[in-house]
PDB file of N, CA and C in Angstrom:
ATOM      1  N   MET A   7    -174.819  66.449  -9.646  1.00  0.00           N
ATOM      2  CA  MET A   7    -175.425  65.977  -8.427  1.00  0.00           C
ATOM      3  C   MET A   7    -176.663  66.801  -8.088  1.00  0.00           C
ATOM      4  N   PHE A   8    -176.545  68.120  -8.260  1.00  0.00           N
ATOM      5  CA  PHE A   8    -177.676  68.976  -7.926  1.00  0.00           C
ATOM      6  C   PHE A   8    -178.895  68.598  -8.763  1.00  0.00           C
ATOM      7  N   LYS A   9    -178.684  68.338 -10.071  1.00  0.00           N
ATOM      8  CA  LYS A   9    -179.793  67.964 -10.943  1.00  0.00           C
ATOM      9  C   LYS A   9    -180.452  66.677 -10.457  1.00  0.00           C
ATOM     10  N   ILE A  10    -179.657  65.716 -10.049  1.00  0.00           N
ATOM     11  CA  ILE A  10    -180.212  64.448  -9.568  1.00  0.00           C
ATOM     12  C   ILE A  10    -181.092  64.686  -8.355  1.00  0.00           C
ATOM     13  N   PHE A  11    -180.608  65.472  -7.381  1.00  0.00           N
ATOM     14  CA  PHE A  11    -181.387  65.750  -6.179  1.00  0.00           C
ATOM     15  C   PHE A  11    -182.643  66.557  -6.501  1.00  0.00           C
ATOM     16  N   ILE A  12    -182.481  67.584  -7.291  1.00  0.00           N
ATOM     17  CA  ILE A  12    -183.582  68.506  -7.548  1.00  0.00           C
ATOM     18  C   ILE A  12    -184.659  67.891  -8.425  1.00  0.00           C
ATOM     19  N   LEU A  13    -184.264  67.206  -9.475  1.00  0.00           N
ATOM     20  CA  LEU A  13    -185.214  66.788 -10.492  1.00  0.00           C
ATOM     21  C   LEU A  13    -185.744  65.361 -10.334  1.00  0.00           C
ATOM     22  N   HIS A  14    -185.345  64.644  -9.282  1.00  0.00           N
ATOM     23  CA  HIS A  14    -185.873  63.284  -9.150  1.00  0.00           C
ATOM     24  C   HIS A  14    -187.342  63.309  -8.730  1.00  0.00           C
ATOM     25  N   GLN A  15    -188.075  62.300  -9.150  1.00  0.00           N
ATOM     26  CA  GLN A  15    -189.491  62.194  -8.816  1.00  0.00           C
ATOM     27  C   GLN A  15    -189.654  61.968  -7.318  1.00  0.00           C
ATOM     28  N   ARG A  16    -190.570  62.677  -6.734  1.00  0.00           N
ATOM     29  CA  ARG A  16    -190.878  62.519  -5.313  1.00  0.00           C
ATOM     30  C   ARG A  16    -192.283  61.943  -5.207  1.00  0.00           C
ATOM     31  N   LYS A  17    -192.364  60.622  -5.143  1.00  0.00           N
ATOM     32  CA  LYS A  17    -193.650  59.935  -5.094  1.00  0.00           C
ATOM     33  C   LYS A  17    -194.181  59.934  -3.662  1.00  0.00           C
ATOM     34  N   GLY A  18    -195.486  59.949  -3.543  1.00  0.00           N
ATOM     35  CA  GLY A  18    -196.119  59.900  -2.243  1.00  0.00           C
ATOM     36  C   GLY A  18    -196.046  61.212  -1.484  1.00  0.00           C
ATOM     37  N   VAL A  19    -195.844  62.297  -2.206  1.00  0.00           N
ATOM     38  CA  VAL A  19    -195.779  63.612  -1.563  1.00  0.00           C
ATOM     39  C   VAL A  19    -197.021  64.393  -1.993  1.00  0.00           C
ATOM     40  N   SER A  20    -197.931  64.589  -1.041  1.00  0.00           N
ATOM     41  CA  SER A  20    -199.149  65.337  -1.353  1.00  0.00           C
ATOM     42  C   SER A  20    -199.305  66.565  -0.456  1.00  0.00           C
ATOM     43  N   SER A  21    -198.274  66.829   0.347  1.00  0.00           N
ATOM     44  CA  SER A  21    -198.291  68.022   1.194  1.00  0.00           C
ATOM     45  C   SER A  21    -196.850  68.408   1.499  1.00  0.00           C
ATOM     46  N   LEU A  22    -196.673  69.623   1.996  1.00  0.00           N
ATOM     47  CA  LEU A  22    -195.329  70.049   2.392  1.00  0.00           C
ATOM     48  C   LEU A  22    -194.835  69.224   3.582  1.00  0.00           C
ATOM     49  N   LYS A  23    -195.746  68.784   4.430  1.00  0.00           N
ATOM     50  CA  LYS A  23    -195.363  67.901   5.544  1.00  0.00           C
ATOM     51  C   LYS A  23    -194.777  66.596   4.994  1.00  0.00           C
ATOM     52  N   ASP A  24    -195.417  66.036   3.973  1.00  0.00           N
ATOM     53  CA  ASP A  24    -194.891  64.820   3.336  1.00  0.00           C
ATOM     54  C   ASP A  24    -193.506  65.069   2.753  1.00  0.00           C
ATOM     55  N   LEU A  25    -193.345  66.200   2.077  1.00  0.00           N
ATOM     56  CA  LEU A  25    -192.046  66.538   1.495  1.00  0.00           C
ATOM     57  C   LEU A  25    -190.988  66.590   2.589  1.00  0.00           C
ATOM     58  N   TYR A  26    -191.307  67.273   3.675  1.00  0.00           N
ATOM     59  CA  TYR A  26    -190.346  67.407   4.766  1.00  0.00           C
ATOM     60  C   TYR A  26    -189.973  66.040   5.341  1.00  0.00           C
ATOM     61  N   GLU A  27    -190.964  65.209   5.576  1.00  0.00           N
ATOM     62  CA  GLU A  27    -190.698  63.896   6.164  1.00  0.00           C
ATOM     63  C   GLU A  27    -189.860  63.015   5.243  1.00  0.00           C
ATOM     64  N   LYS A  28    -190.042  63.146   3.925  1.00  0.00           N
ATOM     65  CA  LYS A  28    -189.263  62.341   2.974  1.00  0.00           C
ATOM     66  C   LYS A  28    -187.851  62.873   2.774  1.00  0.00           C
ATOM     67  N   GLU A  29    -187.662  64.193   2.852  1.00  0.00           N
ATOM     68  CA  GLU A  29    -186.375  64.788   2.528  1.00  0.00           C
ATOM     69  C   GLU A  29    -185.478  65.042   3.736  1.00  0.00           C
ATOM     70  N   ALA A  30    -186.070  65.227   4.901  1.00  0.00           N
ATOM     71  CA  ALA A  30    -185.276  65.558   6.091  1.00  0.00           C
ATOM     72  C   ALA A  30    -185.000  64.307   6.915  1.00  0.00           C
ATOM     73  N   GLY A  31    -183.836  64.262   7.524  1.00  0.00           N
ATOM     74  CA  GLY A  31    -183.528  63.173   8.436  1.00  0.00           C
ATOM     75  C   GLY A  31    -184.468  63.229   9.628  1.00  0.00           C
ATOM     76  N   PRO A  32    -184.742  62.095  10.261  1.00  0.00           N
ATOM     77  CA  PRO A  32    -185.731  62.052  11.336  1.00  0.00           C
ATOM     78  C   PRO A  32    -185.413  62.930  12.551  1.00  0.00           C
ATOM     79  N   HIS A  33    -184.162  63.255  12.749  1.00  0.00           N
ATOM     80  CA  HIS A  33    -183.785  64.044  13.929  1.00  0.00           C
ATOM     81  C   HIS A  33    -183.194  65.408  13.566  1.00  0.00           C
ATOM     82  N   MET A  34    -183.303  65.790  12.306  1.00  0.00           N
ATOM     83  CA  MET A  34    -182.672  67.031  11.876  1.00  0.00           C
ATOM     84  C   MET A  34    -183.255  68.244  12.596  1.00  0.00           C
ATOM     85  N   ALA A  35    -184.568  68.291  12.776  1.00  0.00           N
ATOM     86  CA  ALA A  35    -185.176  69.439  13.466  1.00  0.00           C
ATOM     87  C   ALA A  35    -184.644  69.563  14.892  1.00  0.00           C
ATOM     88  N   GLU A  36    -184.434  68.427  15.549  1.00  0.00           N
ATOM     89  CA  GLU A  36    -183.896  68.462  16.908  1.00  0.00           C
ATOM     90  C   GLU A  36    -182.463  69.007  16.926  1.00  0.00           C
ATOM     91  N   VAL A  37    -181.674  68.606  15.954  1.00  0.00           N
ATOM     92  CA  VAL A  37    -180.294  69.088  15.851  1.00  0.00           C
ATOM     93  C   VAL A  37    -180.286  70.603  15.623  1.00  0.00           C
ATOM     94  N   ILE A  38    -181.122  71.065  14.706  1.00  0.00           N
ATOM     95  CA  ILE A  38    -181.210  72.498  14.412  1.00  0.00           C
ATOM     96  C   ILE A  38    -181.690  73.254  15.649  1.00  0.00           C
ATOM     97  N   ALA A  39    -182.709  72.731  16.315  1.00  0.00           N
ATOM     98  CA  ALA A  39    -183.248  73.374  17.514  1.00  0.00           C
ATOM     99  C   ALA A  39    -182.177  73.525  18.585  1.00  0.00           C
ATOM    100  N   GLU A  40    -181.422  72.473  18.784  1.00  0.00           N
ATOM    101  CA  GLU A  40    -180.369  72.521  19.795  1.00  0.00           C
ATOM    102  C   GLU A  40    -179.278  73.526  19.408  1.00  0.00           C
ATOM    103  N   GLU A  41    -178.888  73.514  18.155  1.00  0.00           N
ATOM    104  CA  GLU A  41    -177.823  74.403  17.685  1.00  0.00           C
ATOM    105  C   GLU A  41    -178.220  75.877  17.787  1.00  0.00           C
ATOM    106  N   LEU A  42    -179.470  76.178  17.423  1.00  0.00           N
ATOM    107  CA  LEU A  42    -179.932  77.565  17.401  1.00  0.00           C
ATOM    108  C   LEU A  42    -180.656  77.978  18.684  1.00  0.00           C
ATOM    109  N   LYS A  43    -180.831  77.028  19.599  1.00  0.00           N
ATOM    110  CA  LYS A  43    -181.530  77.311  20.870  1.00  0.00           C
ATOM    111  C   LYS A  43    -182.956  77.807  20.612  1.00  0.00           C
ATOM    112  N   ILE A  44    -183.672  77.058  19.762  1.00  0.00           N
ATOM    113  CA  ILE A  44    -185.068  77.359  19.463  1.00  0.00           C
ATOM    114  C   ILE A  44    -185.877  76.084  19.650  1.00  0.00           C
ATOM    115  N   SER A  45    -187.201  76.212  19.620  1.00  0.00           N
ATOM    116  CA  SER A  45    -188.055  75.037  19.766  1.00  0.00           C
ATOM    117  C   SER A  45    -187.942  74.133  18.528  1.00  0.00           C
ATOM    118  N   VAL A  46    -188.308  72.881  18.709  1.00  0.00           N
ATOM    119  CA  VAL A  46    -188.271  71.929  17.593  1.00  0.00           C
ATOM    120  C   VAL A  46    -189.261  72.343  16.510  1.00  0.00           C
ATOM    121  N   SER A  47    -190.426  72.851  16.896  1.00  0.00           N
ATOM    122  CA  SER A  47    -191.401  73.262  15.879  1.00  0.00           C
ATOM    123  C   SER A  47    -190.873  74.442  15.059  1.00  0.00           C
ATOM    124  N   LYS A  48    -190.187  75.387  15.707  1.00  0.00           N
ATOM    125  CA  LYS A  48    -189.591  76.496  14.960  1.00  0.00           C
ATOM    126  C   LYS A  48    -188.454  75.998  14.067  1.00  0.00           C
ATOM    127  N   ALA A  49    -187.676  75.063  14.569  1.00  0.00           N
ATOM    128  CA  ALA A  49    -186.583  74.499  13.775  1.00  0.00           C
ATOM    129  C   ALA A  49    -187.127  73.773  12.551  1.00  0.00           C
ATOM    130  N   ARG A  50    -188.204  73.040  12.733  1.00  0.00           N
ATOM    131  CA  ARG A  50    -188.825  72.323  11.617  1.00  0.00           C
ATOM    132  C   ARG A  50    -189.333  73.316  10.577  1.00  0.00           C
ATOM    133  N   ARG A  51    -189.958  74.409  11.024  1.00  0.00           N
ATOM    134  CA  ARG A  51    -190.470  75.416  10.095  1.00  0.00           C
ATOM    135  C   ARG A  51    -189.317  76.066   9.329  1.00  0.00           C
ATOM    136  N   LEU A  52    -188.248  76.413  10.027  1.00  0.00           N
ATOM    137  CA  LEU A  52    -187.071  77.002   9.377  1.00  0.00           C
ATOM    138  C   LEU A  52    -186.484  76.034   8.358  1.00  0.00           C
ATOM    139  N   HIS A  53    -186.331  74.783   8.761  1.00  0.00           N
ATOM    140  CA  HIS A  53    -185.747  73.786   7.877  1.00  0.00           C
ATOM    141  C   HIS A  53    -186.624  73.545   6.651  1.00  0.00           C
ATOM    142  N   LEU A  54    -187.939  73.495   6.834  1.00  0.00           N
ATOM    143  CA  LEU A  54    -188.849  73.316   5.704  1.00  0.00           C
ATOM    144  C   LEU A  54    -188.737  74.500   4.741  1.00  0.00           C
ATOM    145  N   ASN A  55    -188.706  75.718   5.281  1.00  0.00           N
ATOM    146  CA  ASN A  55    -188.543  76.891   4.413  1.00  0.00           C
ATOM    147  C   ASN A  55    -187.253  76.809   3.613  1.00  0.00           C
ATOM    148  N   MET A  56    -186.171  76.417   4.258  1.00  0.00           N
ATOM    149  CA  MET A  56    -184.891  76.308   3.555  1.00  0.00           C
ATOM    150  C   MET A  56    -184.908  75.162   2.537  1.00  0.00           C
ATOM    151  N   LEU A  57    -185.578  74.070   2.866  1.00  0.00           N
ATOM    152  CA  LEU A  57    -185.699  72.954   1.934  1.00  0.00           C
ATOM    153  C   LEU A  57    -186.442  73.385   0.672  1.00  0.00           C
ATOM    154  N   ILE A  58    -187.571  74.049   0.851  1.00  0.00           N
ATOM    155  CA  ILE A  58    -188.353  74.531  -0.292  1.00  0.00           C
ATOM    156  C   ILE A  58    -187.525  75.524  -1.106  1.00  0.00           C
ATOM    157  N   TYR A  59    -186.872  76.442  -0.422  1.00  0.00           N
ATOM    158  CA  TYR A  59    -186.057  77.445  -1.104  1.00  0.00           C
ATOM    159  C   TYR A  59    -184.912  76.786  -1.873  1.00  0.00           C
ATOM    160  N   THR A  60    -184.251  75.835  -1.243  1.00  0.00           N
ATOM    161  CA  THR A  60    -183.104  75.166  -1.880  1.00  0.00           C
ATOM    162  C   THR A  60    -183.532  74.381  -3.109  1.00  0.00           C
ATOM    163  N   ILE A  61    -184.676  73.718  -3.039  1.00  0.00           N
ATOM    164  CA  ILE A  61    -185.174  73.000  -4.213  1.00  0.00           C
ATOM    165  C   ILE A  61    -185.464  73.992  -5.339  1.00  0.00           C
ATOM    166  N   GLY A  62    -186.064  75.135  -4.993  1.00  0.00           N
ATOM    167  CA  GLY A  62    -186.366  76.152  -6.006  1.00  0.00           C
ATOM    168  C   GLY A  62    -185.116  76.749  -6.627  1.00  0.00           C
ATOM    169  N   ILE A  63    -184.188  77.200  -5.797  1.00  0.00           N
ATOM    170  CA  ILE A  63    -182.960  77.818  -6.318  1.00  0.00           C
ATOM    171  C   ILE A  63    -182.109  76.752  -7.022  1.00  0.00           C
ATOM    172  N   GLY A  64    -182.169  75.522  -6.528  1.00  0.00           N
ATOM    173  CA  GLY A  64    -181.444  74.425  -7.175  1.00  0.00           C
ATOM    174  C   GLY A  64    -181.983  74.135  -8.563  1.00  0.00           C
ATOM    175  N   THR A  65    -183.284  74.265  -8.721  1.00  0.00           N
ATOM    176  CA  THR A  65    -183.884  74.067 -10.041  1.00  0.00           C
ATOM    177  C   THR A  65    -183.376  75.130 -11.011  1.00  0.00           C
ATOM    178  N   ILE A  66    -183.364  76.371 -10.572  1.00  0.00           N
ATOM    179  CA  ILE A  66    -182.838  77.458 -11.414  1.00  0.00           C
ATOM    180  C   ILE A  66    -181.380  77.189 -11.761  1.00  0.00           C
ATOM    181  N   PHE A  67    -180.586  76.830 -10.753  1.00  0.00           N
ATOM    182  CA  PHE A  67    -179.156  76.549 -10.927  1.00  0.00           C
ATOM    183  C   PHE A  67    -178.938  75.400 -11.913  1.00  0.00           C
ATOM    184  N   SER A  68    -179.775  74.367 -11.807  1.00  0.00           N
ATOM    185  CA  SER A  68    -179.606  73.155 -12.618  1.00  0.00           C
ATOM    186  C   SER A  68    -179.971  73.339 -14.081  1.00  0.00           C
ATOM    187  N   VAL A  69    -180.884  74.230 -14.365  1.00  0.00           N
ATOM    188  CA  VAL A  69    -181.362  74.347 -15.745  1.00  0.00           C
ATOM    189  C   VAL A  69    -180.891  75.613 -16.446  1.00  0.00           C
ATOM    190  N   SER A  70    -180.073  76.409 -15.793  1.00  0.00           N
ATOM    191  CA  SER A  70    -179.574  77.641 -16.404  1.00  0.00           C
ATOM    192  C   SER A  70    -178.352  77.346 -17.274  1.00  0.00           C
ATOM    193  N   THR A  71    -178.321  77.972 -18.440  1.00  0.00           N
ATOM    194  CA  THR A  71    -177.187  77.826 -19.339  1.00  0.00           C
ATOM    195  C   THR A  71    -176.695  79.209 -19.721  1.00  0.00           C
ATOM    196  N   PRO A  72    -175.450  79.547 -19.623  1.00  0.00           N
ATOM    197  CA  PRO A  72    -174.331  78.698 -19.257  1.00  0.00           C
ATOM    198  C   PRO A  72    -174.267  78.384 -17.772  1.00  0.00           C
ATOM    199  N   GLY A  73    -175.063  79.030 -16.984  1.00  0.00           N
ATOM    200  CA  GLY A  73    -175.109  78.695 -15.567  1.00  0.00           C
ATOM    201  C   GLY A  73    -174.823  79.892 -14.684  1.00  0.00           C
ATOM    202  N   ILE A  74    -175.409  79.845 -13.508  1.00  0.00           N
ATOM    203  CA  ILE A  74    -175.193  80.865 -12.496  1.00  0.00           C
ATOM    204  C   ILE A  74    -174.047  80.365 -11.623  1.00  0.00           C
ATOM    205  N   SER A  75    -173.182  81.259 -11.225  1.00  0.00           N
ATOM    206  CA  SER A  75    -172.030  80.824 -10.427  1.00  0.00           C
ATOM    207  C   SER A  75    -172.482  80.271  -9.085  1.00  0.00           C
ATOM    208  N   ALA A  76    -171.764  79.281  -8.605  1.00  0.00           N
ATOM    209  CA  ALA A  76    -172.058  78.694  -7.298  1.00  0.00           C
ATOM    210  C   ALA A  76    -171.961  79.755  -6.211  1.00  0.00           C
ATOM    211  N   GLU A  77    -171.013  80.662  -6.335  1.00  0.00           N
ATOM    212  CA  GLU A  77    -170.852  81.729  -5.335  1.00  0.00           C
ATOM    213  C   GLU A  77    -172.116  82.579  -5.238  1.00  0.00           C
ATOM    214  N   GLU A  78    -172.698  82.910  -6.390  1.00  0.00           N
ATOM    215  CA  GLU A  78    -173.924  83.706  -6.389  1.00  0.00           C
ATOM    216  C   GLU A  78    -175.072  82.937  -5.738  1.00  0.00           C
ATOM    217  N   ILE A  79    -175.169  81.653  -6.033  1.00  0.00           N
ATOM    218  CA  ILE A  79    -176.217  80.812  -5.434  1.00  0.00           C
ATOM    219  C   ILE A  79    -176.029  80.734  -3.929  1.00  0.00           C
ATOM    220  N   TYR A  80    -174.801  80.488  -3.461  1.00  0.00           N
ATOM    221  CA  TYR A  80    -174.547  80.377  -2.021  1.00  0.00           C
ATOM    222  C   TYR A  80    -174.832  81.692  -1.306  1.00  0.00           C
ATOM    223  N   THR A  81    -174.499  82.808  -1.922  1.00  0.00           N
ATOM    224  CA  THR A  81    -174.794  84.114  -1.333  1.00  0.00           C
ATOM    225  C   THR A  81    -176.298  84.304  -1.192  1.00  0.00           C
ATOM    226  N   GLN A  82    -177.034  83.930  -2.216  1.00  0.00           N
ATOM    227  CA  GLN A  82    -178.492  84.057  -2.180  1.00  0.00           C
ATOM    228  C   GLN A  82    -179.088  83.133  -1.128  1.00  0.00           C
ATOM    229  N   GLN A  83    -178.568  81.921  -1.011  1.00  0.00           N
ATOM    230  CA  GLN A  83    -179.056  80.998   0.021  1.00  0.00           C
ATOM    231  C   GLN A  83    -178.811  81.557   1.419  1.00  0.00           C
ATOM    232  N   GLU A  84    -177.672  82.156   1.632  1.00  0.00           N
ATOM    233  CA  GLU A  84    -177.355  82.750   2.940  1.00  0.00           C
ATOM    234  C   GLU A  84    -178.321  83.888   3.253  1.00  0.00           C
ATOM    235  N   THR A  85    -178.637  84.698   2.260  1.00  0.00           N
ATOM    236  CA  THR A  85    -179.596  85.790   2.434  1.00  0.00           C
ATOM    237  C   THR A  85    -180.971  85.234   2.802  1.00  0.00           C
ATOM    238  N   ALA A  86    -181.381  84.186   2.105  1.00  0.00           N
ATOM    239  CA  ALA A  86    -182.682  83.563   2.391  1.00  0.00           C
ATOM    240  C   ALA A  86    -182.693  82.962   3.794  1.00  0.00           C
ATOM    241  N   TYR A  87    -181.616  82.290   4.169  1.00  0.00           N
ATOM    242  CA  TYR A  87    -181.525  81.692   5.505  1.00  0.00           C
ATOM    243  C   TYR A  87    -181.711  82.763   6.587  1.00  0.00           C
ATOM    244  N   LYS A  88    -181.029  83.881   6.428  1.00  0.00           N
ATOM    245  CA  LYS A  88    -181.130  84.954   7.426  1.00  0.00           C
ATOM    246  C   LYS A  88    -182.562  85.482   7.507  1.00  0.00           C
ATOM    247  N   ALA A  89    -183.220  85.633   6.370  1.00  0.00           N
ATOM    248  CA  ALA A  89    -184.606  86.111   6.362  1.00  0.00           C
ATOM    249  C   ALA A  89    -185.535  85.093   7.010  1.00  0.00           C
ATOM    250  N   PHE A  90    -185.364  83.817   6.664  1.00  0.00           N
ATOM    251  CA  PHE A  90    -186.203  82.776   7.257  1.00  0.00           C
ATOM    252  C   PHE A  90    -185.954  82.647   8.758  1.00  0.00           C
ATOM    253  N   LEU A  91    -184.707  82.764   9.178  1.00  0.00           N
ATOM    254  CA  LEU A  91    -184.392  82.686  10.606  1.00  0.00           C
ATOM    255  C   LEU A  91    -185.032  83.845  11.350  1.00  0.00           C
ATOM    256  N   LYS A  92    -184.924  85.043  10.805  1.00  0.00           N
ATOM    257  CA  LYS A  92    -185.550  86.212  11.433  1.00  0.00           C
ATOM    258  C   LYS A  92    -187.049  85.998  11.575  1.00  0.00           C
ATOM    259  N   GLN A  93    -187.692  85.510  10.519  1.00  0.00           N
ATOM    260  CA  GLN A  93    -189.124  85.243  10.554  1.00  0.00           C
ATOM    261  C   GLN A  93    -189.450  84.173  11.596  1.00  0.00           C
ATOM    262  N   THR A  94    -188.628  83.145  11.678  1.00  0.00           N
ATOM    263  CA  THR A  94    -188.841  82.055  12.629  1.00  0.00           C
ATOM    264  C   THR A  94    -188.761  82.535  14.064  1.00  0.00           C
ATOM    265  N   LEU A  95    -187.865  83.469  14.332  1.00  0.00           N
ATOM    266  CA  LEU A  95    -187.663  83.941  15.686  1.00  0.00           C
ATOM    267  C   LEU A  95    -188.700  84.967  16.137  1.00  0.00           C
ATOM    268  N   GLU A  96    -189.469  85.502  15.204  1.00  0.00           N
ATOM    269  CA  GLU A  96    -190.511  86.461  15.578  1.00  0.00           C
ATOM    270  C   GLU A  96    -191.643  85.740  16.299  1.00  0.00           C
ATOM    271  N   PRO A  97    -192.241  86.402  17.292  1.00  0.00           N
ATOM    272  CA  PRO A  97    -193.360  85.767  18.010  1.00  0.00           C
ATOM    273  C   PRO A  97    -194.537  85.507  17.069  1.00  0.00           C
ATOM    274  N   VAL A  98    -195.213  84.393  17.281  1.00  0.00           N
ATOM    275  CA  VAL A  98    -196.384  84.031  16.478  1.00  0.00           C
ATOM    276  C   VAL A  98    -197.612  84.641  17.135  1.00  0.00           C
ATOM    277  N   ASP A  99    -198.462  85.268  16.328  1.00  0.00           N
ATOM    278  CA  ASP A  99    -199.682  85.898  16.857  1.00  0.00           C
ATOM    279  C   ASP A  99    -200.709  84.870  17.221  1.00  0.00           C
TER     280      ASP A  99
END
């Protein structure tokens, strides 16, 4: 399943905004914002960072032989999420 999601062609994507709009549900940023008590724009930025990261780590996971354990991947994703969340919550200059 991961290979199908990660490696499928994404047509009509010429920017990260396009990628986000094609891959994220229309109200996902609002759900994240409400859950984390942050603005929708910060939620969208966090979600985009995690989307990009997940596609990248998913690519590594999908093409590695014999393969990286799912536990190791999930641990790394959690570490990335915490870093992205911390960055998202910092004031913008």
